Tab-separated table of C-alpha atoms in Angstrom:
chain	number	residue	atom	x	y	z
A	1	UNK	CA	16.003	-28.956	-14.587
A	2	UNK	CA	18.568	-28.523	-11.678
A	3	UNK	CA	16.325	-28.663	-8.419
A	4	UNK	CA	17.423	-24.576	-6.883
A	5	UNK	CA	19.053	-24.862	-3.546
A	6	UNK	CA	17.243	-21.469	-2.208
A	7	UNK	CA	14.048	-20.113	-2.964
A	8	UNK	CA	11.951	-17.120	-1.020
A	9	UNK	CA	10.224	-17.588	1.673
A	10	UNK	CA	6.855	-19.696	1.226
A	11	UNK	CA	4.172	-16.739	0.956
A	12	UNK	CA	7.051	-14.129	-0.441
A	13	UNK	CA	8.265	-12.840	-3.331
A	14	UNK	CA	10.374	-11.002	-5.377
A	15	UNK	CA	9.639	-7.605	-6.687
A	16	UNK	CA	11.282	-7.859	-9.772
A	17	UNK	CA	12.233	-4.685	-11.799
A	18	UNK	CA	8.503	-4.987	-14.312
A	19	UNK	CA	6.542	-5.059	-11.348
A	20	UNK	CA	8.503	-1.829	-10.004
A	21	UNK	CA	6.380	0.254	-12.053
A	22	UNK	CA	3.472	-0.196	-10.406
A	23	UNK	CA	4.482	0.261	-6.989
A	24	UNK	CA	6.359	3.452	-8.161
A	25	UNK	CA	2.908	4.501	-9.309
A	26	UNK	CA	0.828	3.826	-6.401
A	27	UNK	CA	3.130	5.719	-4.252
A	28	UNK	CA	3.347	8.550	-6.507
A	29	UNK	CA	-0.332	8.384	-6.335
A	30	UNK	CA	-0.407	7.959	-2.116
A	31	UNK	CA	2.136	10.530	-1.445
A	32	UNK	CA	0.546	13.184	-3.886
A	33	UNK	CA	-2.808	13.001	-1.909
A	34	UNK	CA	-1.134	12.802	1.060
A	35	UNK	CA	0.762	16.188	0.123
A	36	UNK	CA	-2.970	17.898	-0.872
A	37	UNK	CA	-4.446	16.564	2.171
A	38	UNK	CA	-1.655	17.356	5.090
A	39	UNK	CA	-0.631	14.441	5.590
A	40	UNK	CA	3.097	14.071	7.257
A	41	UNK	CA	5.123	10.696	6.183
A	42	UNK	CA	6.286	8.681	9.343
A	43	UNK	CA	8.546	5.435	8.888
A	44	UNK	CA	7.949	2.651	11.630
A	45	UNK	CA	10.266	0.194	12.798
A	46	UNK	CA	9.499	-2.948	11.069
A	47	UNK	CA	10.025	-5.171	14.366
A	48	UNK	CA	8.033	-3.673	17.397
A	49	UNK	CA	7.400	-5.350	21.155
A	50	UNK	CA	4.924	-8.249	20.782
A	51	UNK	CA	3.084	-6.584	23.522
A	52	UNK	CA	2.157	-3.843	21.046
A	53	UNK	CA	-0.064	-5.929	19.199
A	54	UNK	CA	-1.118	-8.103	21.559
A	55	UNK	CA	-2.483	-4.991	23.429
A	56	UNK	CA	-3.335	-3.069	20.923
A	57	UNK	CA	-4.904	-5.185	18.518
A	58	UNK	CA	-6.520	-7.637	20.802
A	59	UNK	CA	-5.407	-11.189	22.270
A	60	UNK	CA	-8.307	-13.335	20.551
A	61	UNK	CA	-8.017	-11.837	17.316
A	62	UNK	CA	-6.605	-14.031	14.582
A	63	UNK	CA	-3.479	-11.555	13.770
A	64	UNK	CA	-2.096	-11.913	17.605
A	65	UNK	CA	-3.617	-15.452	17.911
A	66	UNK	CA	-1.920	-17.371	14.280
A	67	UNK	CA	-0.175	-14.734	12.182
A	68	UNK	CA	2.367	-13.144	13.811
A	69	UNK	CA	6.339	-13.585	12.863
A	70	UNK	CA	7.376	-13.584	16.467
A	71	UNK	CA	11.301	-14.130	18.123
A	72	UNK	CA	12.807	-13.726	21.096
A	73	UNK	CA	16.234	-11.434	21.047
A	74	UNK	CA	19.517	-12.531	22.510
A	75	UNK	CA	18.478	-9.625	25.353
A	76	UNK	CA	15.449	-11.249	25.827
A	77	UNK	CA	12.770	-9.050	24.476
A	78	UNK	CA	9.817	-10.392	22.893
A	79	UNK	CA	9.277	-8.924	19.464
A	80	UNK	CA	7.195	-9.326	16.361
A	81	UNK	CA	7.331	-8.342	12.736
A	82	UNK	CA	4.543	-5.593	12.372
A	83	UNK	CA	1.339	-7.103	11.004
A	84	UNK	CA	-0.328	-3.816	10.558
A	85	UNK	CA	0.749	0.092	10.669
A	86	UNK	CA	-2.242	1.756	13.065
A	87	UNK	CA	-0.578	0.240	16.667
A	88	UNK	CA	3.198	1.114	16.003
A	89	UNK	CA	1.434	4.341	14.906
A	90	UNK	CA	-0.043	5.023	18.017
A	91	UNK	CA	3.051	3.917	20.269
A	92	UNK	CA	4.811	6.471	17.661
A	93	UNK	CA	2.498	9.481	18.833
A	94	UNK	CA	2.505	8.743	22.359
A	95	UNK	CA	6.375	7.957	22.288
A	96	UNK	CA	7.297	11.178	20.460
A	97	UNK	CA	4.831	13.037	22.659
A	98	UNK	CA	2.649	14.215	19.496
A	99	UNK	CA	-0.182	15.169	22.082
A	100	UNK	CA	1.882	18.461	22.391
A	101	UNK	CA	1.807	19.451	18.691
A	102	UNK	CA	-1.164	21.214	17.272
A	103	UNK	CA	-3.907	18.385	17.130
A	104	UNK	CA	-5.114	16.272	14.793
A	105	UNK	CA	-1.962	14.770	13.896
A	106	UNK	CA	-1.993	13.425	10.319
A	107	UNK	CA	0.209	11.171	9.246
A	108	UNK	CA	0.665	8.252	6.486
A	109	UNK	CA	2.695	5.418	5.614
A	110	UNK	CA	4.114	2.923	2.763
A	111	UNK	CA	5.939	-0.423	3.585
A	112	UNK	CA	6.265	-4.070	4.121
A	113	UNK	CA	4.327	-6.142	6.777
A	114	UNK	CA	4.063	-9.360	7.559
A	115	UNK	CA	1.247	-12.237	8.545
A	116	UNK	CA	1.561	-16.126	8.797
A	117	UNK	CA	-1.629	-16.769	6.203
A	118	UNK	CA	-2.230	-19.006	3.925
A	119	UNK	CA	-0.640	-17.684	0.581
A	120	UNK	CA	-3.790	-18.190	-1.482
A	121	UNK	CA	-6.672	-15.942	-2.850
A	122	UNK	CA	-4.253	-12.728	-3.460
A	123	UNK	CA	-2.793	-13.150	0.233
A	124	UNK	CA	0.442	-12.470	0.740
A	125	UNK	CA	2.807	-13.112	4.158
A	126	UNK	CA	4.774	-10.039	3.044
A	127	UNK	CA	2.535	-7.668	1.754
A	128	UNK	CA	2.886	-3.660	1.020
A	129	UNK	CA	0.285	-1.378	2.387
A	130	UNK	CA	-0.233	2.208	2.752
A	131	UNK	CA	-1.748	4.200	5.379
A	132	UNK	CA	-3.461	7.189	6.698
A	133	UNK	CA	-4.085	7.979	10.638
A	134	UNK	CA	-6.017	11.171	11.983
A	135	UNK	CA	-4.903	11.323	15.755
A	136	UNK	CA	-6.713	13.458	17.958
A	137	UNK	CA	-10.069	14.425	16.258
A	138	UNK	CA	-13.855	13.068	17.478
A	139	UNK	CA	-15.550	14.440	14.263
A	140	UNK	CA	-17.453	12.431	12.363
A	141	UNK	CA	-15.699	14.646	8.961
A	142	UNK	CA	-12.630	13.110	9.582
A	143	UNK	CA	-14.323	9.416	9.578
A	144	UNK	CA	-15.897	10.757	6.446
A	145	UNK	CA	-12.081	12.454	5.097
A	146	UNK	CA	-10.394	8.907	5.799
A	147	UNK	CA	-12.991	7.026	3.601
A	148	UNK	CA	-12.713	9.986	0.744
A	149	UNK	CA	-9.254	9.762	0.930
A	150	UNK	CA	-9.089	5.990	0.246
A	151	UNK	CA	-11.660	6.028	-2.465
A	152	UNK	CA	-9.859	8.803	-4.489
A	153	UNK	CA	-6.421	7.007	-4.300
A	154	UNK	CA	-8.060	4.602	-6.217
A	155	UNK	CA	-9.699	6.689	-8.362
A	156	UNK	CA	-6.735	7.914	-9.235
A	157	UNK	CA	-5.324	4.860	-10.167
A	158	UNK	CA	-7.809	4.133	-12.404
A	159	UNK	CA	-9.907	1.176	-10.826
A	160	UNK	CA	-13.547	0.714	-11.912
A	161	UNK	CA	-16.742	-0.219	-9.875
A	162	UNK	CA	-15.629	1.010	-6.416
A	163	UNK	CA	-18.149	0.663	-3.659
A	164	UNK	CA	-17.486	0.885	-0.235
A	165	UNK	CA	-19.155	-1.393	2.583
A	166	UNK	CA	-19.527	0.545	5.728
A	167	UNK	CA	-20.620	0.040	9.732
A	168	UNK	CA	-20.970	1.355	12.843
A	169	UNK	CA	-19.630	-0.839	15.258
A	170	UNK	CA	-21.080	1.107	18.512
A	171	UNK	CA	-18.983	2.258	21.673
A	172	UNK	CA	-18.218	0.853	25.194
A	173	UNK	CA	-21.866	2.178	25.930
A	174	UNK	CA	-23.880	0.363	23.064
A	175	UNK	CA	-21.697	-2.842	22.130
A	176	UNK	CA	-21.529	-4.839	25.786
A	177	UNK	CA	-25.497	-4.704	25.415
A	178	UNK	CA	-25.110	-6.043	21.158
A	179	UNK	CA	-22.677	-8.446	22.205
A	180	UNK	CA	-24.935	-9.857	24.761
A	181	UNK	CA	-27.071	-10.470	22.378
A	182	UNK	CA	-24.502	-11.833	20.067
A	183	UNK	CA	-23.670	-14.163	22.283
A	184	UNK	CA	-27.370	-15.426	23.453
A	185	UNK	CA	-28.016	-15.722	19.685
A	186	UNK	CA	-24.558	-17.972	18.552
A	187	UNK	CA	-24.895	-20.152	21.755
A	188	UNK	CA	-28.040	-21.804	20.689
A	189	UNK	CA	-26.254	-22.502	17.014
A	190	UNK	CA	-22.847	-22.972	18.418
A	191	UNK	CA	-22.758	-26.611	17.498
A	192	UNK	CA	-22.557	-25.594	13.788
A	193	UNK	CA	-20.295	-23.138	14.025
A	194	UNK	CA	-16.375	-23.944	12.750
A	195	UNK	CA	-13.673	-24.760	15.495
A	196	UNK	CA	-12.724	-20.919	15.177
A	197	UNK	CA	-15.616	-19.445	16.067
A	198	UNK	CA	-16.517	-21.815	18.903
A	199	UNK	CA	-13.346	-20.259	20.305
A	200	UNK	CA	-14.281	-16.970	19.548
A	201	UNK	CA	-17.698	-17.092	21.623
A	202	UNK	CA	-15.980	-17.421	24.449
A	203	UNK	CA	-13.598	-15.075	24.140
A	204	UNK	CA	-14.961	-11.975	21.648
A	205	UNK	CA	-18.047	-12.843	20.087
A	206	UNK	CA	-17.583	-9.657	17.267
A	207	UNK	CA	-14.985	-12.203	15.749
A	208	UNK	CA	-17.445	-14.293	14.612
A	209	UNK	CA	-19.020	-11.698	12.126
A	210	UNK	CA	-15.635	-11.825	10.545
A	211	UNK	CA	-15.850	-15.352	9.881
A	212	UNK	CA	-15.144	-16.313	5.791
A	213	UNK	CA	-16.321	-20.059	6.453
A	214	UNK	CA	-19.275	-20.859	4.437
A	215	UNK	CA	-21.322	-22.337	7.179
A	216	UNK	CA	-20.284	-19.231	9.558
A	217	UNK	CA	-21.854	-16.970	6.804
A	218	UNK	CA	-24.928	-18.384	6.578
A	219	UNK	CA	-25.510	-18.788	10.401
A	220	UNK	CA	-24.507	-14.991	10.624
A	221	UNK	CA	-27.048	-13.681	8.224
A	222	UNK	CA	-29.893	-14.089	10.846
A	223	UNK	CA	-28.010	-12.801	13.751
A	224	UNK	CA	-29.179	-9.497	15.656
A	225	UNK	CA	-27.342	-6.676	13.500
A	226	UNK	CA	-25.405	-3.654	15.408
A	227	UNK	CA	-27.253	-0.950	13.549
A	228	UNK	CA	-30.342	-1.868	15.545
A	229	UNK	CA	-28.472	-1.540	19.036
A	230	UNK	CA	-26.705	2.141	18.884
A	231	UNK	CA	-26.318	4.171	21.606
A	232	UNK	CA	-27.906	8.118	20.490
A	233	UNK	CA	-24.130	9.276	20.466
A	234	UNK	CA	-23.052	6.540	18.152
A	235	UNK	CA	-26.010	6.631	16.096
A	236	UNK	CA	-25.799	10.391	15.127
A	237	UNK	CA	-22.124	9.658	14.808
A	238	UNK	CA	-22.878	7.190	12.160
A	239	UNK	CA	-25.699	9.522	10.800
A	240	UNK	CA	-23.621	12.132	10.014
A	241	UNK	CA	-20.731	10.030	8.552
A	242	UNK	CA	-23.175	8.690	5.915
A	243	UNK	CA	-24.442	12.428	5.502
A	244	UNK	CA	-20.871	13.260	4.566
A	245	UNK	CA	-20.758	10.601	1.942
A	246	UNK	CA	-23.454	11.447	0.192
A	247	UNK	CA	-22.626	14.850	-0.220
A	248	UNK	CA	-19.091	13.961	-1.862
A	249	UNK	CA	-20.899	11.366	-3.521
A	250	UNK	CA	-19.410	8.132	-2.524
A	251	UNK	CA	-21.295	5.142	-3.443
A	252	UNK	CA	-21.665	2.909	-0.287
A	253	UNK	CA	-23.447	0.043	0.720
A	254	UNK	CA	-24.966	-0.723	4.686
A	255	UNK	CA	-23.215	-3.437	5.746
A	256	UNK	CA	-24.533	-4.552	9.655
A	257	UNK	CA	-22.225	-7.006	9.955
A	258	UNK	CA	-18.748	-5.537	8.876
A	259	UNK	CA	-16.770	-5.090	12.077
A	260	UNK	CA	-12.923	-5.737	10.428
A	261	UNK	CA	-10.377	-7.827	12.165
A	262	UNK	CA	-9.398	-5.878	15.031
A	263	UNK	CA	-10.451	-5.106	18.530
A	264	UNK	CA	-8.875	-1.572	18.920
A	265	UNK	CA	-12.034	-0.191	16.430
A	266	UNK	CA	-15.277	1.825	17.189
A	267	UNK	CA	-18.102	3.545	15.609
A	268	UNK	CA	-17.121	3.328	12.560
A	269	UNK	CA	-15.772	0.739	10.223
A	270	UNK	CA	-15.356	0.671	6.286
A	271	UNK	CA	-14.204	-1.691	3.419
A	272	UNK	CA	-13.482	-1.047	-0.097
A	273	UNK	CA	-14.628	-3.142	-3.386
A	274	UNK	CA	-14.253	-3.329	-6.473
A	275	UNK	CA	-17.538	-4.909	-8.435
A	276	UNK	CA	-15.058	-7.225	-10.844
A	277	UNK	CA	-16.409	-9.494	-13.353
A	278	UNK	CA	-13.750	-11.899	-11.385
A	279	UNK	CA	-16.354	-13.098	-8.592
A	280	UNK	CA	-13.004	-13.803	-6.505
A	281	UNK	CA	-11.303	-10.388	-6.851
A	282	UNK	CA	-14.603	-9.128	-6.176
A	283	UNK	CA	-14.838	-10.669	-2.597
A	284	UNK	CA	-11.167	-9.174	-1.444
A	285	UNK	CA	-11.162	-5.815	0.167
A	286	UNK	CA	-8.929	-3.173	-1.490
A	287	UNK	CA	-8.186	-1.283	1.930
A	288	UNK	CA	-10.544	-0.702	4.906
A	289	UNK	CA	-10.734	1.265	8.148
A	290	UNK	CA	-12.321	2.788	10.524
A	291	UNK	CA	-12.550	4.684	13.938
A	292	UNK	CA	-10.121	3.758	16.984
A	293	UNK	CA	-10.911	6.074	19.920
A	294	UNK	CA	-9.851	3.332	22.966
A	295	UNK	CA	-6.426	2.272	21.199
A	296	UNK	CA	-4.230	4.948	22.671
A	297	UNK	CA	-5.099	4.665	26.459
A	298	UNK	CA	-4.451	1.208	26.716
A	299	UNK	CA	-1.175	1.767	25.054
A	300	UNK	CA	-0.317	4.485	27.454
A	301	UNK	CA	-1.413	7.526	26.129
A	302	UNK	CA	-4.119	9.680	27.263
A	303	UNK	CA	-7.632	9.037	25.833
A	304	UNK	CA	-7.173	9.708	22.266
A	305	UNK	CA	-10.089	9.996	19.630
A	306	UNK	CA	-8.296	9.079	16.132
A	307	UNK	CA	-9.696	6.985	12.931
A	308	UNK	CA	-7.673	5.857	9.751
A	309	UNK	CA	-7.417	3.282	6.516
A	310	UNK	CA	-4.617	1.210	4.866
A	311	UNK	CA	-4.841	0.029	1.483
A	312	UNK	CA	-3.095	-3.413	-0.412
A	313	UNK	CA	-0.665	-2.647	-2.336
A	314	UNK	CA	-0.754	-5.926	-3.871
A	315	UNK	CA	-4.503	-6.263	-4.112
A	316	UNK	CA	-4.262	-3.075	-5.654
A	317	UNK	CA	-2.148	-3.969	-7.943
A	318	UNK	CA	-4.011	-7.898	-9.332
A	319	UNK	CA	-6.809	-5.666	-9.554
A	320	UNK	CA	-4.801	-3.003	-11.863
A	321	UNK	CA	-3.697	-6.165	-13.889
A	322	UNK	CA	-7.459	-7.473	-14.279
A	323	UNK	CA	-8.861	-4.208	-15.246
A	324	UNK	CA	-6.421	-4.025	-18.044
A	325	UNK	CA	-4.967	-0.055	-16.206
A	326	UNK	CA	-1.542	0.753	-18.448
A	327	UNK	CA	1.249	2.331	-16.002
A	328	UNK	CA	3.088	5.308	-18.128
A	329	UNK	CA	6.590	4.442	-17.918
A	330	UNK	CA	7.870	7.670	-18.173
A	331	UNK	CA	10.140	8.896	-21.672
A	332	UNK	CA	12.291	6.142	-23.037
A	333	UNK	CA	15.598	7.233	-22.919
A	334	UNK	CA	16.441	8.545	-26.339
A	335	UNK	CA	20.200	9.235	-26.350
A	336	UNK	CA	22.897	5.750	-26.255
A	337	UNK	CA	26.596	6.657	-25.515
A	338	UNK	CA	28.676	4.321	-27.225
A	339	UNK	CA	32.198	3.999	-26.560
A	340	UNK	CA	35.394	2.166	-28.170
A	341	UNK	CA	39.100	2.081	-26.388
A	342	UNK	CA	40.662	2.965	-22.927
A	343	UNK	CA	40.491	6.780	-23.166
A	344	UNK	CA	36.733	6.784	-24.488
A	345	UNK	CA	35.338	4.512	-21.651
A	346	UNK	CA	37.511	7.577	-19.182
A	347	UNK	CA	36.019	10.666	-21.302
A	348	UNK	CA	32.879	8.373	-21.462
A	349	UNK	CA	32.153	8.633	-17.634
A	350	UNK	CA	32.582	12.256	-17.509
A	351	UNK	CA	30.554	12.772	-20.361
A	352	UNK	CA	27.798	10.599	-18.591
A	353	UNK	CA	28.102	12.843	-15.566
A	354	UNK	CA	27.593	15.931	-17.861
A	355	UNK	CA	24.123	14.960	-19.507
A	356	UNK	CA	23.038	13.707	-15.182
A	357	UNK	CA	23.335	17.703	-14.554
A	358	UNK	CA	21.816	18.181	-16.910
A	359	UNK	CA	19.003	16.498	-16.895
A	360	UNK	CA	18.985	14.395	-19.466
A	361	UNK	CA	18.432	10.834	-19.603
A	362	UNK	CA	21.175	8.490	-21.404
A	363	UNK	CA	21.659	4.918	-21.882
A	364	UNK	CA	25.078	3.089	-22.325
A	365	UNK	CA	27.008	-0.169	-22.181
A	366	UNK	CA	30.351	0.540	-20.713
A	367	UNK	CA	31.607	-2.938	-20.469
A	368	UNK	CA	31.458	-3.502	-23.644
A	369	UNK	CA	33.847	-2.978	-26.430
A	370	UNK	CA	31.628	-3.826	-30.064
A	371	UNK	CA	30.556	-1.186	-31.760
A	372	UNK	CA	28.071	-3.178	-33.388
A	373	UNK	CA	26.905	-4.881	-29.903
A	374	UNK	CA	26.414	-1.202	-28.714
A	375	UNK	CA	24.459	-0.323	-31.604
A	376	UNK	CA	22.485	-3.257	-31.837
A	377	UNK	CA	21.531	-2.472	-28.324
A	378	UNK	CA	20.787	1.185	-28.913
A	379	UNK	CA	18.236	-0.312	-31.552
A	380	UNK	CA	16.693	-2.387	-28.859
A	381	UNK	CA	16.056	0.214	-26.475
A	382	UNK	CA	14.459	2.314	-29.347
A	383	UNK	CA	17.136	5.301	-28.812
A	384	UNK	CA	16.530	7.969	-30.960
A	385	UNK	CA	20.246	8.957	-31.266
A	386	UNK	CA	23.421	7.189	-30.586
A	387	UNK	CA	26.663	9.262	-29.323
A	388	UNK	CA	29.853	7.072	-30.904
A	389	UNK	CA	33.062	8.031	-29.030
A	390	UNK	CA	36.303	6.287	-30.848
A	391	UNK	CA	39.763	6.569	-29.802
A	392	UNK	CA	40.514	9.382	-32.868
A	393	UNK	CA	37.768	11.260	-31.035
A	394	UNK	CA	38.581	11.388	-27.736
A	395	UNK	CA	42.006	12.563	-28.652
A	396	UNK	CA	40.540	15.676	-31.410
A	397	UNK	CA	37.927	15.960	-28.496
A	398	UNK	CA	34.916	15.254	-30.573
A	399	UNK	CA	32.109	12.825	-30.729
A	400	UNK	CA	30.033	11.855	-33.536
A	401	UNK	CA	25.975	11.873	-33.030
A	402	UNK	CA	24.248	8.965	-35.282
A	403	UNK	CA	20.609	9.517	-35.948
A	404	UNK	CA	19.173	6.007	-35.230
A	405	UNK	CA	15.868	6.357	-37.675
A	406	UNK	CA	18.236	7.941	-40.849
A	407	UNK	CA	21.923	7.016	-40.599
A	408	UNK	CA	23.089	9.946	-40.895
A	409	UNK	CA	26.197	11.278	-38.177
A	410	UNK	CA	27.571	14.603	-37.815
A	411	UNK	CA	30.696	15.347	-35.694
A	412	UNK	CA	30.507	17.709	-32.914
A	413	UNK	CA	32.461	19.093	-30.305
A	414	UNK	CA	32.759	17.364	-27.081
A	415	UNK	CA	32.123	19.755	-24.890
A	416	UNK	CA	29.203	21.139	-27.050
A	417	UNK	CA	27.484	17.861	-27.182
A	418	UNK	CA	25.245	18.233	-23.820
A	419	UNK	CA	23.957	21.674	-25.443
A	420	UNK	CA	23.499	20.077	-28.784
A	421	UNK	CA	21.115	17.004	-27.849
A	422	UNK	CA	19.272	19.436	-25.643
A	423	UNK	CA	18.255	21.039	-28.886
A	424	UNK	CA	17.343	18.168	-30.298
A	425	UNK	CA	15.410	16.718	-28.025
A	426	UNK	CA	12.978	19.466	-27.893
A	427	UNK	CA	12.689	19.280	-32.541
């Protein structure tokens, strides 16, 4: 085979026109519960200031540290593709002054982002997510409405065996006193921890509970676990978040050492499974979240209590794949307009333009001049009827209407035609 001279991007791909359906039916999915729950859309830039991140998500995490598509602009300003939705978000609702509307703010979001990982195990370095925020709300019901939200978008989409994992990371009151303690306990073990982590106990020993190396793991299974160390506040926080869950009846498992990827969280934190008989697919989150009351000031907003979720669109969809979920396609289109000389391609396009007002769905093959090619494709796209417009036609403005299944044609008047399919269509 001729070697290609381009290919995508290492880590990218294509979206090619079979896969479309399932990304047309996740949104469907995201923007109808969005709609029920009062959710606003809000499009991002997909380039924001590297500071952003760097601020926002945290210097010594592994997003800002390794995975960031970063340039510098011919004006000099330091910007990244955005690895995640929540900070350009929050720059959003301080930017756009959304302090001033009527609080919480709700809004969501579907689109590309981008991460320098390793493309293996269903990881992507362009990847679609979606995402819900709540800005401006303490609650612990809208911790609880985030998760709910989440685990009926997937629901909906017909995954199986959903469980979600689920923390309480503490506050600026509880966690200096936990990470303390952290630190005290990975010191005396530090010499088998990976290069990452040796890093990360000197610079934000939480990172190291988010560790997927083997070794990591099983040093992390005896270290002290954040549920223990809870200030009162966080702990009836927490309480009452798990008090919420049970009464919508959300199956969720204690997990004391989730604390997700990013330093702009608090109180509480959240994953979401799917128990697959693929042990791998199993181990991959299907969206997560949590609570992010100290990402706003630092950004340059006023203290702002808000909490949120994204979910993998790609994840979402291997999964979909695995479990064997069919997409509906929507109705076939049943109608073909075939077309033979000059003056039927012309009365051709209007006629096409015709059946779009009104609503009706019709396939054709303009450049084409074969009858029999045209029918032979009308066969293969399963149409119902074929419309065959000949030069003696177009001039008697007529059109005959073939009935695919019997043979049978009738000749009808152009400009009845639109009316006539209508009627049988709905035989």
């Amino acid at each position: 085979m001729k070697k290609l001279k381009f290919h995508s991007p290492k880590g990218m791909h294509d979206v090619l026109p079979e896969a479309q359906d399932y990304y047309r039916k996740i949104y469907e999915v995201v923007s109808s519960a969005a709609d029920f729950y009062g959710f606003e859309k809000i499009d991002t830039p997909i380039l924001e200031e590297t500071e952003l991140f760097s601020k926002g998500i945290g210097l010594a995490t592994d997003i800002v540290k390794k995975e960031m598509y970063s340039l510098k602009t011919k004006g000099g300003d330091y910007l990244s593709l955005r690895p995640e939705g929540t900070a350009p978000v929050a720059r959003a609702y301080i930017e756009n002054g959304m302090k001033n509307w009527p609080q919480p703010v709700k809004l969501w979001y579907f689109g590309p982002f981008f991460r320098y990982e390793k493309p293996q195990l269903k990881k992507y370095r362009q990847f679609w997510q979606f995402g819900f925020e709540i800005l401006g709300e303490s609650n612990s019901v809208a911790d609880a409405q985030i998760i709910q939200i989440l685990y009926v978008i997937l629901k909906e989409l017909k995954l199986k065996n959903l469980f979600v994992k689920v923390n309480s990371i503490g506050c600026n009151q509880c966690r200096p006193y936990y990470k303390k303690l952290l630190t005290s306990y990975f010191k005396s073990r530090e010499f088998s921890l990976c290069g990452d982590c040796k890093r990360r106990l000197r610079e934000n020993v939480l990172r190291i509970l988010d560790c997927k190396e083997e070794n990591c793991q099983k040093i992390k299974a005896g270290a002290p676990q954040t549920l223990d160390h809870l200030c009162d506040e966080c702990h009836l926080h927490f309480k009452e978040v798990l008090e919420f869950l049970d009464e919508i009846e959300i199956p969720y498992n204690l997990d004391p050492y989730l604390v997700r990827g990013l330093d702009y969280y608090s109180k509480t934190v959240f994953e979401i499974f799917s128990r697959d008989e693929d042990e791998e697919t199993s181990q991959i989150a299907l969206g997560g979240g949590g609570r992010y009351d100290r990402l706003i000031k630092p950004l340059g907003g006023k203290e702002t209590p808000a909490c949120g979720m994204a979910g993998g669109v790609e994840r979402i969809i291997d999964l979909m794949k695995i479990q064997d979920v069919k997409i509906f396609k929507g109705s076939k289109k049943q109608i073909f307009l075939a077309q033979l000389g000059g003056l039927a391609k012309r009365k051709s396009l209007k006629l096409l333009e015709d059946f779009r007002k009104a609503k009706i769905k019709v396939s054709e093959s303009f450049g084409r001049d074969s009858l029999k090619a045209q029918l032979n494709r009308a066969n293969r796209l399963g149409s119902k009827y074929t419309l065959i417009l000949g030069q003696k036609e177009a001039i008697e403005n007529s059109i005959i209407v073939r009935n695919m299944e019997t043979g049978r044609q009738e000749t009808v008047k152009l400009e009845k035609v639109v009316e006539v399919m209508r009627k049988k269509l709905k035989k």
